[in-house]
Short mmCIF file of C-alpha atoms in Angstrom, two decimals:
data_model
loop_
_atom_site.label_atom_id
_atom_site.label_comp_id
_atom_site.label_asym_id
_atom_site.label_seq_id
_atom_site.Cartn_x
_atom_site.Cartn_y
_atom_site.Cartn_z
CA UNK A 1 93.09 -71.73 231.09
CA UNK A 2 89.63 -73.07 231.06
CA UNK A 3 90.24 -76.47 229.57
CA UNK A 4 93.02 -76.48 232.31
CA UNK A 5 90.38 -75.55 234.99
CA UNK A 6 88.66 -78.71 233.72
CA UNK A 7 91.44 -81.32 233.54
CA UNK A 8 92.31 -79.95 237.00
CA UNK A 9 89.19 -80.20 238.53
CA UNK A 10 87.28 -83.04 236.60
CA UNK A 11 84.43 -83.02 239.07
CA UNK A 12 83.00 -79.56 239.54
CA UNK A 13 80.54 -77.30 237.78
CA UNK A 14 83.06 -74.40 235.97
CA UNK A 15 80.87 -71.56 234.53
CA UNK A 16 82.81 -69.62 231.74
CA UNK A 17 81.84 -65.65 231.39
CA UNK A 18 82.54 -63.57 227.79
CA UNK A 19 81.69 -60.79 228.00
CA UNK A 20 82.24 -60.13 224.24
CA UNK A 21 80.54 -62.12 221.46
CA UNK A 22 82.54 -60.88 218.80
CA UNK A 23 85.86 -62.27 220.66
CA UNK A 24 83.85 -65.56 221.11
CA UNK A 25 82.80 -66.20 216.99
CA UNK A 26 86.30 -65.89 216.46
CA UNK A 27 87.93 -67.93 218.61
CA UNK A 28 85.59 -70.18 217.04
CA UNK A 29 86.77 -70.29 213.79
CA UNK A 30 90.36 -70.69 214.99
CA UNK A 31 89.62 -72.96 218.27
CA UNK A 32 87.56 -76.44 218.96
CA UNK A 33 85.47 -75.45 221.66
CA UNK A 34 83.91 -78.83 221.74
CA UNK A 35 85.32 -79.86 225.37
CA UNK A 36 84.35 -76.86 227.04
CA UNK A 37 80.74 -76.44 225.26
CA UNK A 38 80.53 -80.04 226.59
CA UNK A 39 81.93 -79.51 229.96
CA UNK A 40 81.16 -76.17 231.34
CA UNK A 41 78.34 -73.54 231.24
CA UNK A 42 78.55 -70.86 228.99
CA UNK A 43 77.45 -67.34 229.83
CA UNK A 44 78.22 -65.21 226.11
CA UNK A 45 77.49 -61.10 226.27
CA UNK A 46 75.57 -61.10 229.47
CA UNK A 47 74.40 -57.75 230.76
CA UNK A 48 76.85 -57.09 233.61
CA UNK A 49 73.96 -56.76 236.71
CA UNK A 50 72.64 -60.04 234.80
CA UNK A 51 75.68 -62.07 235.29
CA UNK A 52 76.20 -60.93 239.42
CA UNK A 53 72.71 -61.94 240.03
CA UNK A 54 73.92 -65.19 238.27
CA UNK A 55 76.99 -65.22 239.95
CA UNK A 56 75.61 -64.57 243.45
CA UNK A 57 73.34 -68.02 243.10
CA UNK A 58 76.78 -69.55 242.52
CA UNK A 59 79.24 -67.92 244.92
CA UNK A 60 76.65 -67.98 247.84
CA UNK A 61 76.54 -72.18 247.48
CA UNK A 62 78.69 -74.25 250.02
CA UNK A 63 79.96 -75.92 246.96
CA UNK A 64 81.62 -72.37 244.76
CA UNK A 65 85.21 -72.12 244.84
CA UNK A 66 85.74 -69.16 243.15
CA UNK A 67 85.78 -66.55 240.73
CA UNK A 68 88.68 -66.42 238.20
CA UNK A 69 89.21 -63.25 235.28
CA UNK A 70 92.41 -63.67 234.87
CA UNK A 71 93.71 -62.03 231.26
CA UNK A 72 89.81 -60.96 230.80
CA UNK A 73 91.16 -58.41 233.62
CA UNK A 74 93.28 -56.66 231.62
CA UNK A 75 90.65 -56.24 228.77
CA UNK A 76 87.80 -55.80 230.19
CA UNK A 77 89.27 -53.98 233.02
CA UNK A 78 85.57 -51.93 233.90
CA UNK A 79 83.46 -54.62 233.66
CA UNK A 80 85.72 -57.19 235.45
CA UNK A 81 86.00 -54.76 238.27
CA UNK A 82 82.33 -53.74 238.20
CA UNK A 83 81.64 -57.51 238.98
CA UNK A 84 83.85 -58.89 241.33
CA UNK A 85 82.58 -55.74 243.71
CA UNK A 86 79.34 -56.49 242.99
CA UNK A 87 80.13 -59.94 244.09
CA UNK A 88 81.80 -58.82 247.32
CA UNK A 89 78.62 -56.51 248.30
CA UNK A 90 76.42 -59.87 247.79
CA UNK A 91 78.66 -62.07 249.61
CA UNK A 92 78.50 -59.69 252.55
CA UNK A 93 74.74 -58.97 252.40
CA UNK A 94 74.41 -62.67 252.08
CA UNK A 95 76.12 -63.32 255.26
CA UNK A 96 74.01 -61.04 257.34
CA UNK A 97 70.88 -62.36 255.75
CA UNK A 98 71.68 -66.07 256.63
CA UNK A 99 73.03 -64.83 260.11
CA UNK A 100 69.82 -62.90 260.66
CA UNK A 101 67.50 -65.78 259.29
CA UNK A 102 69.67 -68.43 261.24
CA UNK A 103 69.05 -66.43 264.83
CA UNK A 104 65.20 -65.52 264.67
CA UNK A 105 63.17 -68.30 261.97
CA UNK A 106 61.53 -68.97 265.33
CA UNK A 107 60.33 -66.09 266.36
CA UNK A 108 59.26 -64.99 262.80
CA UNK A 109 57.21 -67.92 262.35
CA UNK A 110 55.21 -68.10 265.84
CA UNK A 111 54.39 -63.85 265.46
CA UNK A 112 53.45 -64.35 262.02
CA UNK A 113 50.75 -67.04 263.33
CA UNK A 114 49.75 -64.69 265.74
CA UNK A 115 49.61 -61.52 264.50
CA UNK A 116 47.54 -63.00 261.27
CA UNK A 117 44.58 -63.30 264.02
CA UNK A 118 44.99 -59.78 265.29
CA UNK A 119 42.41 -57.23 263.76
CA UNK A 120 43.92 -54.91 261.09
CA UNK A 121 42.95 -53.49 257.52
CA UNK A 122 44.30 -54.57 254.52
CA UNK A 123 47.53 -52.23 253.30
CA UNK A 124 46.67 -52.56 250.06
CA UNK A 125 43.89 -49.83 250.63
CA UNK A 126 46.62 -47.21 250.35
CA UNK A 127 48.41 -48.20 247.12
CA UNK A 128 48.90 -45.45 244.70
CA UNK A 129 46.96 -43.35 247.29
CA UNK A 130 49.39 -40.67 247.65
CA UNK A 131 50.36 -40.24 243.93
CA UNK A 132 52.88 -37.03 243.40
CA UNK A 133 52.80 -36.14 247.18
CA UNK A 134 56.29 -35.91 248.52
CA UNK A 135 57.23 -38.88 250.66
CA UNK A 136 60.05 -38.82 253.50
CA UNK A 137 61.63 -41.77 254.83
CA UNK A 138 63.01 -40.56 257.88
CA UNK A 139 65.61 -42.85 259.94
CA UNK A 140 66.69 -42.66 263.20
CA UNK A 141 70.23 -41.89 262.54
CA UNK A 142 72.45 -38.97 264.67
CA UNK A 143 72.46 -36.63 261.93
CA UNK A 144 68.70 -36.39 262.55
CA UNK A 145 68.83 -34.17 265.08
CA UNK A 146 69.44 -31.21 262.44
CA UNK A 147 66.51 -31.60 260.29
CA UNK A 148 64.17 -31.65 263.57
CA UNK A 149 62.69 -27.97 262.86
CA UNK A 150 62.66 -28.77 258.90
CA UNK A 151 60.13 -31.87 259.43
CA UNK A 152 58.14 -29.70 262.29
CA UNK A 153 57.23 -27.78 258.83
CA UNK A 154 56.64 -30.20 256.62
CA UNK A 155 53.99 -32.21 258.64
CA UNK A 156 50.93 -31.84 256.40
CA UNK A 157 53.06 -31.48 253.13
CA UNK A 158 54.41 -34.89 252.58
CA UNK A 159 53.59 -38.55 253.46
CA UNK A 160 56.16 -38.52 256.26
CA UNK A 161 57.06 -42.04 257.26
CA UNK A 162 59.28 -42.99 260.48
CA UNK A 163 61.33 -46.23 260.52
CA UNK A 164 61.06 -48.34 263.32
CA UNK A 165 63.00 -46.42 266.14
CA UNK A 166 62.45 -43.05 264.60
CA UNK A 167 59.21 -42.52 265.79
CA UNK A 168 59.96 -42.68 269.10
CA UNK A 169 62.55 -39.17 268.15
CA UNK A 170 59.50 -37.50 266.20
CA UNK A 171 57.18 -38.21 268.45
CA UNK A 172 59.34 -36.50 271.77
CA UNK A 173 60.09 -33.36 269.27
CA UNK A 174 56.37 -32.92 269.33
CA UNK A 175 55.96 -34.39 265.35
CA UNK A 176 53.34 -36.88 264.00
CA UNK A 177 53.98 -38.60 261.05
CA UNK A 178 52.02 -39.72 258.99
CA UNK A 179 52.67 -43.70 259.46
CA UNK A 180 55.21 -45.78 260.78
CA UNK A 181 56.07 -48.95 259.86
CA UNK A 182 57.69 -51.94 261.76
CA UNK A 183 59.40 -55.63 261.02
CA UNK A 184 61.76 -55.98 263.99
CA UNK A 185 60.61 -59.31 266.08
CA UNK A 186 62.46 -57.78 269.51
CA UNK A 187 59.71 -57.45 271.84
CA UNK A 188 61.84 -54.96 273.83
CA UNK A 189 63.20 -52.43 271.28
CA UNK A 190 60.28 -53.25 268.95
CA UNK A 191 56.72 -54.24 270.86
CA UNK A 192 57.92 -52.06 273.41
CA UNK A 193 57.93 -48.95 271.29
CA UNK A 194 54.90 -49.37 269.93
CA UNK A 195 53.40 -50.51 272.71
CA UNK A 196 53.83 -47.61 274.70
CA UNK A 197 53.76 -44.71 272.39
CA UNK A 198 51.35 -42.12 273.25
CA UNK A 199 50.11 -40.69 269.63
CA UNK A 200 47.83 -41.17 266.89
CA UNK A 201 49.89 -42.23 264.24
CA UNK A 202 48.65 -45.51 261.99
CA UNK A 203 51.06 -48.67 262.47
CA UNK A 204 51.86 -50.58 258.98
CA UNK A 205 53.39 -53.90 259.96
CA UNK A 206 54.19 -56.91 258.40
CA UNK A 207 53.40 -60.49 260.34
CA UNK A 208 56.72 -61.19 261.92
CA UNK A 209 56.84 -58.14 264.42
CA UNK A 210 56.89 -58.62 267.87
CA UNK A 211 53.34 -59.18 269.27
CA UNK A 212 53.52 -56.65 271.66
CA UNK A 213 53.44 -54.05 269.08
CA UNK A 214 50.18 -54.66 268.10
CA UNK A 215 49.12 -53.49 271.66
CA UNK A 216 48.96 -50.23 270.15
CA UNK A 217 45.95 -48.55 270.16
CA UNK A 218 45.99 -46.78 267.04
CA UNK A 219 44.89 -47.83 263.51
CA UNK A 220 47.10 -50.94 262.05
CA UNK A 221 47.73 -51.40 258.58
CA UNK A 222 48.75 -55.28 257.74
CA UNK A 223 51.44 -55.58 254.67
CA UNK A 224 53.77 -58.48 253.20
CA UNK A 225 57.29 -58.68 253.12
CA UNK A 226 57.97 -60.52 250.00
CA UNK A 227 59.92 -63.23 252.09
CA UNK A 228 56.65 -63.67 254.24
CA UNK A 229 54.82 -66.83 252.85
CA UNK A 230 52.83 -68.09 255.85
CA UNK A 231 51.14 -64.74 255.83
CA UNK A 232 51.01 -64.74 252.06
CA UNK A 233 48.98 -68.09 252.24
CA UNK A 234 46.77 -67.25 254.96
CA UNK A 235 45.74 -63.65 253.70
CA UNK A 236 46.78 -63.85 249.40
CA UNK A 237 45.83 -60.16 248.69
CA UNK A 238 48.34 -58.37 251.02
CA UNK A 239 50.35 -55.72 249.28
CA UNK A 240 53.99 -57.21 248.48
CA UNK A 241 56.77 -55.14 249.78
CA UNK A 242 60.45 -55.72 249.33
CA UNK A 243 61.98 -57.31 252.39
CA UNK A 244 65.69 -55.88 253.04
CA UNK A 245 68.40 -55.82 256.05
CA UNK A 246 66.66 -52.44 257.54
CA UNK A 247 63.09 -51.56 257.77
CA UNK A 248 64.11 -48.21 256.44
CA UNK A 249 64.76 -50.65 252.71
CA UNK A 250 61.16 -51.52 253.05
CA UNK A 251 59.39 -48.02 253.74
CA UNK A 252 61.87 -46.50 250.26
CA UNK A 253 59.54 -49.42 248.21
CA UNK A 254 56.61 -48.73 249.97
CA UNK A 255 56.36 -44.51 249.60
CA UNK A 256 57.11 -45.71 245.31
CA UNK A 257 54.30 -47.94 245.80
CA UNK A 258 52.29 -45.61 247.70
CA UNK A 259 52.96 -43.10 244.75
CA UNK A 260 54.79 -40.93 246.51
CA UNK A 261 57.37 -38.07 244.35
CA UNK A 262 59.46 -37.13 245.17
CA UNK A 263 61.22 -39.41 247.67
CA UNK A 264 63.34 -38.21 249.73
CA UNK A 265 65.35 -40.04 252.57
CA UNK A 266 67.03 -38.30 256.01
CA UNK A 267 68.22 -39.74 259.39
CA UNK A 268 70.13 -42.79 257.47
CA UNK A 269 73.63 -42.34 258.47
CA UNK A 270 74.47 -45.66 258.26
CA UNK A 271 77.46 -45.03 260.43
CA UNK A 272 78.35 -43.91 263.46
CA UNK A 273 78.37 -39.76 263.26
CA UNK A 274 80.24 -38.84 266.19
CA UNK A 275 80.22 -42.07 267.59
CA UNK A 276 76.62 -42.37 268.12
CA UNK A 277 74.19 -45.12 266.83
CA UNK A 278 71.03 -43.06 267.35
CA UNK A 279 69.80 -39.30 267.26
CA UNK A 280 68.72 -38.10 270.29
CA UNK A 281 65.72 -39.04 271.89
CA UNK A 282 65.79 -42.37 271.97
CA UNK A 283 67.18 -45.14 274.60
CA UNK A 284 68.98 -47.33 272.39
CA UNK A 285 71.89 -46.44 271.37
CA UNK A 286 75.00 -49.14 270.94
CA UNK A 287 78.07 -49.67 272.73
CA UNK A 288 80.92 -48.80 270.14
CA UNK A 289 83.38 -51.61 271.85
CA UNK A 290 80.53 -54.43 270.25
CA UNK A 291 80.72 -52.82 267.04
CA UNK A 292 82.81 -55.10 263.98
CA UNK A 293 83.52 -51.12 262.48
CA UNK A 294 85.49 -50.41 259.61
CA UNK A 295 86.36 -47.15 258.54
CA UNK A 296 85.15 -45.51 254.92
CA UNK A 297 84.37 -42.04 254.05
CA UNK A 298 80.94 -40.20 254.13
CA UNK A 299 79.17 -37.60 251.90
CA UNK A 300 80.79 -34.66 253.89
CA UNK A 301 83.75 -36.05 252.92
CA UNK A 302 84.45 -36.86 256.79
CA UNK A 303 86.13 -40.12 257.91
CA UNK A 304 83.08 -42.27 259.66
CA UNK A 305 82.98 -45.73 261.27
CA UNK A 306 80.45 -47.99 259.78
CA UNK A 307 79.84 -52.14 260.47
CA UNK A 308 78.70 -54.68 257.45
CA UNK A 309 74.68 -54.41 258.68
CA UNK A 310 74.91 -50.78 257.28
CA UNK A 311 76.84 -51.63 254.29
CA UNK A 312 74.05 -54.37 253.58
CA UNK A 313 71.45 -51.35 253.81
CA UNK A 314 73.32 -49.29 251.39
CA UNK A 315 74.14 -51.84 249.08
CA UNK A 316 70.29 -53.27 249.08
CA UNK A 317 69.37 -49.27 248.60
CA UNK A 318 71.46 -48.85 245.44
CA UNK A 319 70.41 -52.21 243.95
CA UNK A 320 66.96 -51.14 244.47
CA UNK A 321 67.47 -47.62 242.70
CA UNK A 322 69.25 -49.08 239.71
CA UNK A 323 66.92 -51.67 239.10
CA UNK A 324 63.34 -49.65 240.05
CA UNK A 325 64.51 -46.32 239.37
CA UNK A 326 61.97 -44.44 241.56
CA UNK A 327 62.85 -40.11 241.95
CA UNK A 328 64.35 -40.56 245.21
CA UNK A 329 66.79 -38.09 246.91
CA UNK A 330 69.74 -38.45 249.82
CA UNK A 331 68.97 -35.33 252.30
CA UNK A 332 70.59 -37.22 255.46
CA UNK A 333 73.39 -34.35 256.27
CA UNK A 334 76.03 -36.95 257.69
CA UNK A 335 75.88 -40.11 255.96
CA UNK A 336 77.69 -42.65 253.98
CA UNK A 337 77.13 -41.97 249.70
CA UNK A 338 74.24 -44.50 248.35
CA UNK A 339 75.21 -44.78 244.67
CA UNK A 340 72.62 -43.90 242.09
CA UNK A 341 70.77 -41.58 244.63
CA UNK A 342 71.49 -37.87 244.30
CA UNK A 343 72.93 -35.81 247.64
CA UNK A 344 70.41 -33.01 248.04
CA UNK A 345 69.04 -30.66 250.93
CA UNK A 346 65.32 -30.00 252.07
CA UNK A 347 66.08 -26.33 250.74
CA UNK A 348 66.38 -27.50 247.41
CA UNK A 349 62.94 -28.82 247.43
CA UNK A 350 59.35 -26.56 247.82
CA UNK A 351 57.06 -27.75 249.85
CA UNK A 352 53.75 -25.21 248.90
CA UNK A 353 51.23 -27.53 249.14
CA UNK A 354 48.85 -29.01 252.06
CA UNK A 355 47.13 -32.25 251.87
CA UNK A 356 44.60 -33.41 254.17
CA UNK A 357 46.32 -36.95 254.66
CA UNK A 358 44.20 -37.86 257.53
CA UNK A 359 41.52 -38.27 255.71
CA UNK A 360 43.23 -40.17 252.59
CA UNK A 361 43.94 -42.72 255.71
CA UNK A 362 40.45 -42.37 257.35
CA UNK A 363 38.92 -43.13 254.13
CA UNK A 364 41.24 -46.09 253.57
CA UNK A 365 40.55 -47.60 256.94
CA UNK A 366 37.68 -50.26 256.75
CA UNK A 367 37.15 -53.29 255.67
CA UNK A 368 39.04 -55.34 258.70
CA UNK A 369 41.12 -58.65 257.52
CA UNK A 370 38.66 -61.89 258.87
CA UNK A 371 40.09 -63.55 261.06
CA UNK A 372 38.14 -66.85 261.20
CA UNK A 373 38.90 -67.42 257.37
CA UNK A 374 42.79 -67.11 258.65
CA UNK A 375 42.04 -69.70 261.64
CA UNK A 376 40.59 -72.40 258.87
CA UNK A 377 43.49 -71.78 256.41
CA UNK A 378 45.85 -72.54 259.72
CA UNK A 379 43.67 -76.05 260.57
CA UNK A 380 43.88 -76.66 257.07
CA UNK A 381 47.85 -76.28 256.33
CA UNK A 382 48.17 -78.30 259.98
CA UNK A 383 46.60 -81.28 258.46
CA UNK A 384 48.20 -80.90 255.35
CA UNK A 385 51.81 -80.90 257.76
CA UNK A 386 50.36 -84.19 259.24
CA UNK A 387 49.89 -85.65 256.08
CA UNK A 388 53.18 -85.01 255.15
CA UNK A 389 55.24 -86.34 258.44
CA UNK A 390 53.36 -89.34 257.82
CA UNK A 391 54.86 -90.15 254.51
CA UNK A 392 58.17 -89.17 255.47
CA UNK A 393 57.89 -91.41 258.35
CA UNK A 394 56.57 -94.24 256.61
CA UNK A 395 58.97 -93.97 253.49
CA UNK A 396 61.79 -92.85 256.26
CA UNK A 397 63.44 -90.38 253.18
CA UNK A 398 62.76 -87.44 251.24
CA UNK A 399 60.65 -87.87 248.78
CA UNK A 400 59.11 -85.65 246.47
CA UNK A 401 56.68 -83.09 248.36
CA UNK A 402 56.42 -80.14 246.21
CA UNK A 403 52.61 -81.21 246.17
CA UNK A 404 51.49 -80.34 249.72
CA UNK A 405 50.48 -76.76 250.13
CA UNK A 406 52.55 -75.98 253.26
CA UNK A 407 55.55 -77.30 251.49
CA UNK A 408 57.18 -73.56 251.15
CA UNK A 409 56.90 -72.90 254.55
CA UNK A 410 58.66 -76.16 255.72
CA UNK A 411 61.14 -75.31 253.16
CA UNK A 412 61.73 -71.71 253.93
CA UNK A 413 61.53 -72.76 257.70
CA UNK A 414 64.57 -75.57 257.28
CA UNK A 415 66.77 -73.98 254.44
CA UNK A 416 69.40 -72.16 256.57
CA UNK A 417 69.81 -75.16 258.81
CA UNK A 418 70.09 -77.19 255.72
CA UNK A 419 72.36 -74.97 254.35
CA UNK A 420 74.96 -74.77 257.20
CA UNK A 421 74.86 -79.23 257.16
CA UNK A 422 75.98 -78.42 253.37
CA UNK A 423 78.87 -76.45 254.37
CA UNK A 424 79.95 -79.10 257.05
CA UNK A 425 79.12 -81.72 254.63
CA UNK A 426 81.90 -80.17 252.10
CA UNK A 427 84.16 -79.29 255.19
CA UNK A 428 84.55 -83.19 255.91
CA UNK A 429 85.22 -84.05 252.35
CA UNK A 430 87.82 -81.57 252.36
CA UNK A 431 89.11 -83.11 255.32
CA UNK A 432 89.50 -86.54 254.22
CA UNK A 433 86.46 -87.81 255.21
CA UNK A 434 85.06 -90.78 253.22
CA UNK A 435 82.74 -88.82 250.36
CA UNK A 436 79.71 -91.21 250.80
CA UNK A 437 79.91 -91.11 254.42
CA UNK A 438 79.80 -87.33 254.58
CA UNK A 439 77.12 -87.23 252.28
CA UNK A 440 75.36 -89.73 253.85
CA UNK A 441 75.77 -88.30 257.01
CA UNK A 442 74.25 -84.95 255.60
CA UNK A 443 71.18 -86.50 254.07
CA UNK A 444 70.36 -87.87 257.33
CA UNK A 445 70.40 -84.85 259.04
CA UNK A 446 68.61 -82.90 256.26
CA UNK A 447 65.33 -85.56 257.09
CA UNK A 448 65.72 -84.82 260.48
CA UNK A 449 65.50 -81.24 260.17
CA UNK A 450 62.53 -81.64 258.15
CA UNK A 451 60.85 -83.86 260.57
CA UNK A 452 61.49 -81.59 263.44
CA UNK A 453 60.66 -78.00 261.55
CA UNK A 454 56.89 -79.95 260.53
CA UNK A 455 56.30 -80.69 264.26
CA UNK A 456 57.15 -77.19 265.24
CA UNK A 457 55.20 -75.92 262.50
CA UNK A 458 52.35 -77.75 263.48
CA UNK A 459 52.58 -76.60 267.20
CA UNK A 460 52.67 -72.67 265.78
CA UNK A 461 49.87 -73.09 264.34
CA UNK A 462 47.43 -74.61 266.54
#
């Protein structure tokens, strides 16, 4: 079927997985694999989690048409089936990545600028600060309203950390955590959270939140999303964090980096428990008629309605266990099953110990980011942009520019746009239109993407 695959289909890429290297030495000696050594690319006895990050740098290309087993189901029946859902989670954590990227580059790109200048202290202060403290990652989801009186108790006995809307529930049941963090660019659900909150808890944020959240009066903590490279350029010894589809994915890797054990996780629902978005407490919760639900079954064994941005939280959650393996624990009571994390309860766990975490974070807090080096690094990558429009406008194509400095950010700036051209580039070939034409067509607006995303850039960042 593979040398079929490539007499049918003479012009694309076919990628060939065996998953078995014994079956693949035989067929050698009774086979000549010459055209398909020649013609395709081989992956032999790949580690299954190997071959779907593979896989998901194929399938997520305007280009992929496919995956095909076929008999390699039947033998392989665990592995085969192990992939292609892999492949589905990716594909739909994919989407809601490029959708997400696709409606706020903008805004992600002007409040990083901005918030660079604003004073803060380096997060890197509290890495491995909190080693074998318990760490809670506390959501904001409706089953939260039952563990309320638990995490009254616990204040003092764990690094408790609130996710994004969640402090706004702690704070009006009278607890402090001990930080919260923030990403989310909305100046309204976001900034004007933070904004207004009336408590003394220390803000960790990463460059791309709303600006209005650093009106807060309280101590700020600046981190990096590991997506973040304006920020990374402009300040190179932020702490990296891994960036996912919910804030609550960040704060899981930053209480491991933190050295925080055990981990434990509540308010994540990731549904909507009794048809709520939200605990109580807070003002935003989400018309259920706007919701693309689907129906699956939670860890009470209940029938729950959940939407693909949840599914993309749980699936980034149980990549991130697999491949880190930190000691983390599932205490939300209502809540869809994460794979590879363990249902427990807060009973199961003693909490005998008090820790004076105000002053681990008092002692950490000095030391404030300079600004004025991250206002020459911006005049610096602004000339650099200049220098760069004026060669593509002079040479009127693309050529090679991996040499500037603020390459990346152009790059990371134009890719989604670029992206969706490639689908509609493939869309007209598949519609008859003339090959060169379309790809023509698609090179010229890739330049002019380019052109325009320097000339924005260079308007951020003066």
């Amino acid at each position: 079927h593979v040398e079929k695959l490539i007499d049918t289909y003479p012009d694309k890429h076919v990628v060939v997985i065996e998953p078995d290297k014994r079956v693949f030495g035989h067929s050698l000696n009774i086979k000549c694999f010459e055209k398909i050594i020649s013609k395709c690319q081989l992956w032999i006895d790949e580690d299954v989690n190997i071959v779907k990050a593979k896989v998901h740098e194929l399938v997520t290309h305007p280009l992929a048409r496919g995956i095909e087993l076929l008999p390699y189901y039947l033998l392989y029946e665990e592995y085969c089936r192990e992939l292609l859902m892999g492949c589905q989670k990716m594909l739909n954590d994919w989407a809601v990545m490029v959708n997400t990227k696709r409606c706020l580059v903008d805004k992600w790109y002007i409040n990083r600028v901005e918030n660079a200048k604003k004073q803060s202290v380096n997060a890197k202060e509290l890495i491995e600060k909190f080693k074998d403290i318990p760490g809670i990652l506390v959501g904001a989801g409706p089953s939260l309203q039952g563990q309320i009186e638990t995490l009254k108790k616990l204040q003092g006995k764990a690094v408790i950390i609130a996710a994004s809307t969640a402090i706004e529930i702690l704070v009006s049941n009278n607890i402090e955590p001990t930080f919260m963090v923030a990403i989310d660019q909305d100046p309204i659900t976001s900034g004007g959270l933070h904004e207004n909150l009336k408590a003394d808890v220390p803000l960790i944020f990463d460059g791309q939140v709303a600006q209005n959240s650093l009106n807060y009066n309280g101590k700020k903590f600046q981190m990096l999303l590991n997506v973040n490279r304006y920020t990374n350029m402009v300040i190179p010894d932020l702490p990296m964090f891994e960036s996912g589809p919910s804030v609550g994915n960040v704060v899981l890797d930053m209480l491991h980096k933190f050295g925080c054990n055990p981990i434990l996780i509540c308010g994540f629902d990731m549904s909507y428990t009794d048809g709520k978005l939200y605990c109580d407490g807070t003002k935003f919760n989400q018309d259920m008629s706007q919701v693309q639900s689907m129906r699956m079954v939670n860890n009470k064994n209940e029938t729950c309605t959940t939407e693909p941005s949840f599914l993309s939280m749980k699936h980034w959650f149980e990549e991130y266990v697999n491949r880190v393996k930190p000691c983390v624990f599932n205490c939300t009571e209502r809540g869809l099953v994460i794979e590879g994390i363990e249902n427990k309860s807060f009973d199961d766990f003693t909490f005998d110990k008090e820790y004076d975490l105000k002053k681990i974070i008092n002692d950490c807090y000095k030391d404030f980011i300079d600004v004025e080096s991250i206002k020459k690094v911006n005049a610096e990558l602004a000339e650099d942009l200049n220098k760069m429009k004026e060669l593509l406008v002079g040479s009127k194509q693309l050529v090679p520019l991996n040499y500037f400095k603020s390459w990346p950010l152009v790059d990371e700036y134009s890719s989604t746009l670029i992206y969706l051209e490639e689908i509609r580039c493939e869309e007209k070939i598949k519609k008859g239109t003339a090959k060169e034409q379309a790809i023509k067509e698609f090179q010229d607006k890739r330049y002019n993407i380019i052109l325009s995303n320097i000339d924005k850039l260079i308007e951020i960042l003066k």
